[in-house]
Amino acid sequence: MLSAKRNSSPFFKTLLIIGFIYFFWLMLKITLEYIPFSPEVSFLMIKQTEVVERPEYLMFFYTHVYTSIFVLLSGFLAILRKDLGVKNLHRNIGKVYIFLVLVFAAPSGIYMGIFANGGLFSKISFVILGLLWWFSTFKAYRLARQKKFIEHKQWMWRSFAFTLSAITLRMWKVIIVYLFHPNPMDVYQIIAWLGWIPNILIIEYLITKKHI
């Protein structure tokens, strides 16, 4: 039984790596749509009110889009530290992850959440997500400074669960639209919450069961 578990572990890890690479590539393609700068591309096409009336909106938007792709990559590389076998990789890449989240990605995400599509219901969710993302990352940083590495690891997993919402909310969007064909604004209200709540519930379960 134990042998079977050991043998299955590399298999599932390989599947996770392949899955992440695929979805990371999709996220990268979305990011590249906004190079060079253009206020009339993709998602920005439906945010023209904010683009026109709030000069700072584009700054926050581009900050969030450009840094989040590096947050995703650095977070995943930090998780794979043992498999990559690079000395001090976890420490150095973790610093990049924490810096980008605390200074750029989470604050800009909170700002964008205030103007999220889908009305107040969506706005509340995205702002809560941004605040929890920032807090969990800061908590992980503080615990690392205090050399409480078990708790640090748990809070970093929580932080990465929120990071992955960039991927999972898009997955849920595809599934919901394909199955139910709801009104576009209704979709935003649903995925605003589905994008991150299942993620953190799974992580809390794994922490409780001491799997991470």
Tab-separated table of C-alpha atoms in Angstrom:
chain	number	residue	atom	x	y	z
A	1	MET	CA	0.000	0.000	0.000
A	2	LEU	CA	2.757	2.422	0.978
A	3	SER	CA	4.701	1.417	-2.110
A	4	ALA	CA	1.703	2.188	-4.314
A	5	LYS	CA	1.408	5.638	-2.741
A	6	ARG	CA	5.083	6.331	-3.326
A	7	ASN	CA	4.813	5.214	-6.936
A	8	SER	CA	1.721	7.324	-7.580
A	9	SER	CA	3.228	10.460	-6.054
A	10	PRO	CA	5.642	11.228	-8.945
A	11	PHE	CA	2.825	10.541	-11.412
A	12	PHE	CA	0.448	13.049	-9.828
A	13	LYS	CA	3.270	15.549	-9.384
A	14	THR	CA	4.043	15.253	-13.102
A	15	LEU	CA	0.377	15.812	-13.938
A	16	LEU	CA	0.312	18.906	-11.730
A	17	ILE	CA	3.430	20.282	-13.408
A	18	ILE	CA	2.007	19.679	-16.879
A	19	GLY	CA	-1.307	21.223	-15.847
A	20	PHE	CA	0.369	24.283	-14.404
A	21	ILE	CA	2.557	24.765	-17.485
A	22	TYR	CA	-0.519	24.603	-19.714
A	23	PHE	CA	-2.536	27.118	-17.707
A	24	PHE	CA	0.506	29.332	-17.186
A	25	TRP	CA	0.935	29.443	-20.946
A	26	LEU	CA	-2.706	30.495	-21.316
A	27	MET	CA	-2.187	33.247	-18.714
A	28	LEU	CA	0.974	34.373	-20.504
A	29	LYS	CA	-0.947	34.652	-23.772
A	30	ILE	CA	-3.513	36.857	-22.023
A	31	THR	CA	-0.723	39.023	-20.607
A	32	LEU	CA	0.934	39.416	-24.004
A	33	GLU	CA	-2.308	40.848	-25.393
A	34	TYR	CA	-1.515	43.997	-23.422
A	35	ILE	CA	1.902	44.515	-25.015
A	36	PRO	CA	2.314	47.146	-26.334
A	37	PHE	CA	0.075	49.404	-24.249
A	38	SER	CA	-3.384	49.897	-25.691
A	39	PRO	CA	-6.520	50.945	-23.792
A	40	GLU	CA	-8.739	49.264	-26.407
A	41	VAL	CA	-7.673	45.634	-26.165
A	42	SER	CA	-9.428	42.563	-24.767
A	43	PHE	CA	-10.739	43.122	-21.195
A	44	LEU	CA	-10.115	46.862	-21.402
A	45	MET	CA	-12.745	47.126	-24.128
A	46	ILE	CA	-15.456	46.692	-21.480
A	47	LYS	CA	-13.725	49.004	-18.981
A	48	GLN	CA	-13.770	52.177	-21.055
A	49	THR	CA	-15.666	54.105	-18.382
A	50	GLU	CA	-12.815	53.558	-15.921
A	51	VAL	CA	-10.158	54.101	-18.597
A	52	VAL	CA	-11.650	57.465	-19.601
A	53	GLU	CA	-12.779	58.774	-16.211
A	54	ARG	CA	-9.959	57.508	-13.993
A	55	PRO	CA	-6.446	58.217	-15.319
A	56	GLU	CA	-4.892	55.996	-12.641
A	57	TYR	CA	-6.916	52.923	-13.649
A	58	LEU	CA	-4.601	51.879	-16.465
A	59	MET	CA	-1.564	52.188	-14.195
A	60	PHE	CA	-3.111	49.841	-11.641
A	61	PHE	CA	-4.382	47.524	-14.364
A	62	TYR	CA	-1.030	47.116	-16.094
A	63	THR	CA	0.741	46.773	-12.746
A	64	HIS	CA	-1.577	43.930	-11.812
A	65	VAL	CA	-1.404	42.164	-15.165
A	66	TYR	CA	2.360	42.399	-15.624
A	67	THR	CA	3.339	41.428	-12.080
A	68	SER	CA	0.777	38.652	-11.580
A	69	ILE	CA	2.336	36.466	-14.266
A	70	PHE	CA	5.668	36.594	-12.406
A	71	VAL	CA	3.895	35.952	-9.106
A	72	LEU	CA	2.392	32.774	-10.560
A	73	LEU	CA	5.754	31.586	-11.877
A	74	SER	CA	7.793	32.423	-8.771
A	75	GLY	CA	5.200	30.829	-6.482
A	76	PHE	CA	5.231	27.604	-8.449
A	77	LEU	CA	9.029	27.478	-8.622
A	78	ALA	CA	9.178	27.947	-4.859
A	79	ILE	CA	6.908	24.927	-4.427
A	80	LEU	CA	9.156	22.848	-6.707
A	81	ARG	CA	12.337	23.810	-4.825
A	82	LYS	CA	13.245	20.217	-3.826
A	83	ASP	CA	12.700	18.807	-7.294
A	84	LEU	CA	14.792	21.477	-9.006
A	85	GLY	CA	17.712	20.998	-6.636
A	86	VAL	CA	18.990	24.567	-6.969
A	87	LYS	CA	20.661	25.863	-3.817
A	88	ASN	CA	18.869	28.792	-2.150
A	89	LEU	CA	16.215	28.796	-4.897
A	90	HIS	CA	13.318	28.704	-2.452
A	91	ARG	CA	14.708	31.560	-0.388
A	92	ASN	CA	15.490	33.814	-3.341
A	93	ILE	CA	12.412	33.080	-5.432
A	94	GLY	CA	10.276	33.380	-2.311
A	95	LYS	CA	11.575	36.911	-1.781
A	96	VAL	CA	10.577	37.787	-5.340
A	97	TYR	CA	7.116	36.309	-4.808
A	98	ILE	CA	6.512	38.119	-1.522
A	99	PHE	CA	7.825	41.448	-2.817
A	100	LEU	CA	5.689	41.351	-5.955
A	101	VAL	CA	2.514	40.386	-4.079
A	102	LEU	CA	2.867	42.861	-1.219
A	103	VAL	CA	4.037	45.865	-3.209
A	104	PHE	CA	2.391	45.464	-6.608
A	105	ALA	CA	0.017	42.604	-7.368
A	106	ALA	CA	-2.253	42.568	-4.299
A	107	PRO	CA	-2.610	46.374	-3.871
A	108	SER	CA	-3.389	46.831	-7.562
A	109	GLY	CA	-5.804	43.898	-7.377
A	110	ILE	CA	-7.644	45.515	-4.475
A	111	TYR	CA	-7.963	48.753	-6.439
A	112	MET	CA	-9.282	46.905	-9.495
A	113	GLY	CA	-11.694	44.982	-7.294
A	114	ILE	CA	-13.411	48.242	-6.393
A	115	PHE	CA	-14.353	48.624	-10.075
A	116	ALA	CA	-15.012	44.941	-10.846
A	117	ASN	CA	-17.788	43.926	-13.217
A	118	GLY	CA	-20.879	42.284	-11.766
A	119	GLY	CA	-21.956	44.922	-9.290
A	120	LEU	CA	-21.439	45.157	-5.549
A	121	PHE	CA	-21.507	41.373	-5.057
A	122	SER	CA	-18.466	40.925	-7.294
A	123	LYS	CA	-16.666	43.994	-5.962
A	124	ILE	CA	-16.885	42.728	-2.370
A	125	SER	CA	-15.442	39.366	-3.356
A	126	PHE	CA	-12.483	40.749	-5.315
A	127	VAL	CA	-11.613	43.251	-2.596
A	128	ILE	CA	-11.767	40.506	0.058
A	129	LEU	CA	-9.615	38.312	-2.178
A	130	GLY	CA	-7.019	41.059	-2.546
A	131	LEU	CA	-6.939	41.754	1.192
A	132	LEU	CA	-6.611	38.063	2.089
A	133	TRP	CA	-3.927	37.631	-0.569
A	134	TRP	CA	-1.912	40.505	0.881
A	135	PHE	CA	-2.438	39.427	4.502
A	136	SER	CA	-1.562	35.752	3.960
A	137	THR	CA	1.612	36.712	2.097
A	138	PHE	CA	2.627	39.219	4.769
A	139	LYS	CA	1.916	36.634	7.491
A	140	ALA	CA	4.122	34.111	5.676
A	141	TYR	CA	6.882	36.702	5.423
A	142	ARG	CA	6.686	37.527	9.151
A	143	LEU	CA	6.776	33.849	10.116
A	144	ALA	CA	9.840	33.269	7.948
A	145	ARG	CA	11.575	36.186	9.648
A	146	GLN	CA	10.727	34.565	13.002
A	147	LYS	CA	12.079	31.217	11.698
A	148	LYS	CA	8.723	29.530	12.247
A	149	PHE	CA	9.061	27.605	9.017
A	150	ILE	CA	6.197	25.137	9.422
A	151	GLU	CA	3.692	27.963	9.902
A	152	HIS	CA	5.451	29.939	7.176
A	153	LYS	CA	4.916	27.085	4.732
A	154	GLN	CA	1.234	26.834	5.610
A	155	TRP	CA	0.633	30.552	5.085
A	156	MET	CA	2.562	30.517	1.823
A	157	TRP	CA	0.253	27.746	0.615
A	158	ARG	CA	-2.711	29.918	1.571
A	159	SER	CA	-1.179	32.828	-0.323
A	160	PHE	CA	-0.592	30.674	-3.397
A	161	ALA	CA	-4.182	29.421	-3.231
A	162	PHE	CA	-5.257	33.041	-3.685
A	163	THR	CA	-2.671	33.512	-6.425
A	164	LEU	CA	-4.141	30.568	-8.326
A	165	SER	CA	-7.509	32.302	-8.424
A	166	ALA	CA	-6.237	33.972	-11.601
A	167	ILE	CA	-6.376	30.529	-13.205
A	168	THR	CA	-9.309	28.922	-11.402
A	169	LEU	CA	-11.768	31.772	-11.964
A	170	ARG	CA	-11.142	31.461	-15.712
A	171	MET	CA	-11.628	27.696	-15.518
A	172	TRP	CA	-14.945	28.179	-13.725
A	173	LYS	CA	-15.982	30.789	-16.273
A	174	VAL	CA	-15.487	28.355	-19.149
A	175	ILE	CA	-17.380	25.594	-17.325
A	176	ILE	CA	-20.309	27.786	-16.256
A	177	VAL	CA	-20.729	29.459	-19.653
A	178	TYR	CA	-20.540	26.105	-21.454
A	179	LEU	CA	-23.071	24.387	-19.182
A	180	PHE	CA	-25.539	27.132	-18.294
A	181	HIS	CA	-25.097	30.085	-20.726
A	182	PRO	CA	-25.896	32.713	-18.069
A	183	ASN	CA	-25.958	36.470	-18.458
A	184	PRO	CA	-22.344	37.811	-18.642
A	185	MET	CA	-22.736	39.938	-15.508
A	186	ASP	CA	-24.140	36.933	-13.636
A	187	VAL	CA	-21.014	35.007	-14.613
A	188	TYR	CA	-18.823	37.654	-12.980
A	189	GLN	CA	-20.822	37.446	-9.769
A	190	ILE	CA	-20.407	33.666	-9.627
A	191	ILE	CA	-16.742	33.334	-10.583
A	192	ALA	CA	-15.796	36.242	-8.316
A	193	TRP	CA	-16.393	33.865	-5.394
A	194	LEU	CA	-15.799	30.476	-7.030
A	195	GLY	CA	-12.388	31.635	-8.215
A	196	TRP	CA	-10.866	31.594	-4.725
A	197	ILE	CA	-13.137	30.036	-2.081
A	198	PRO	CA	-12.724	26.391	-3.244
A	199	ASN	CA	-8.955	26.988	-3.482
A	200	ILE	CA	-8.581	28.088	0.117
A	201	LEU	CA	-10.963	25.386	1.391
A	202	ILE	CA	-8.805	22.713	-0.264
A	203	ILE	CA	-5.640	24.186	1.241
A	204	GLU	CA	-7.227	24.388	4.707
A	205	TYR	CA	-8.247	20.738	4.406
A	206	LEU	CA	-4.716	19.701	3.402
A	207	ILE	CA	-3.220	21.713	6.266
A	208	THR	CA	-5.656	20.178	8.744
A	209	LYS	CA	-4.790	16.676	7.500
A	210	LYS	CA	-1.074	17.606	7.678
A	211	HIS	CA	-0.522	16.877	4.011
A	212	ILE	CA	1.293	20.201	3.602
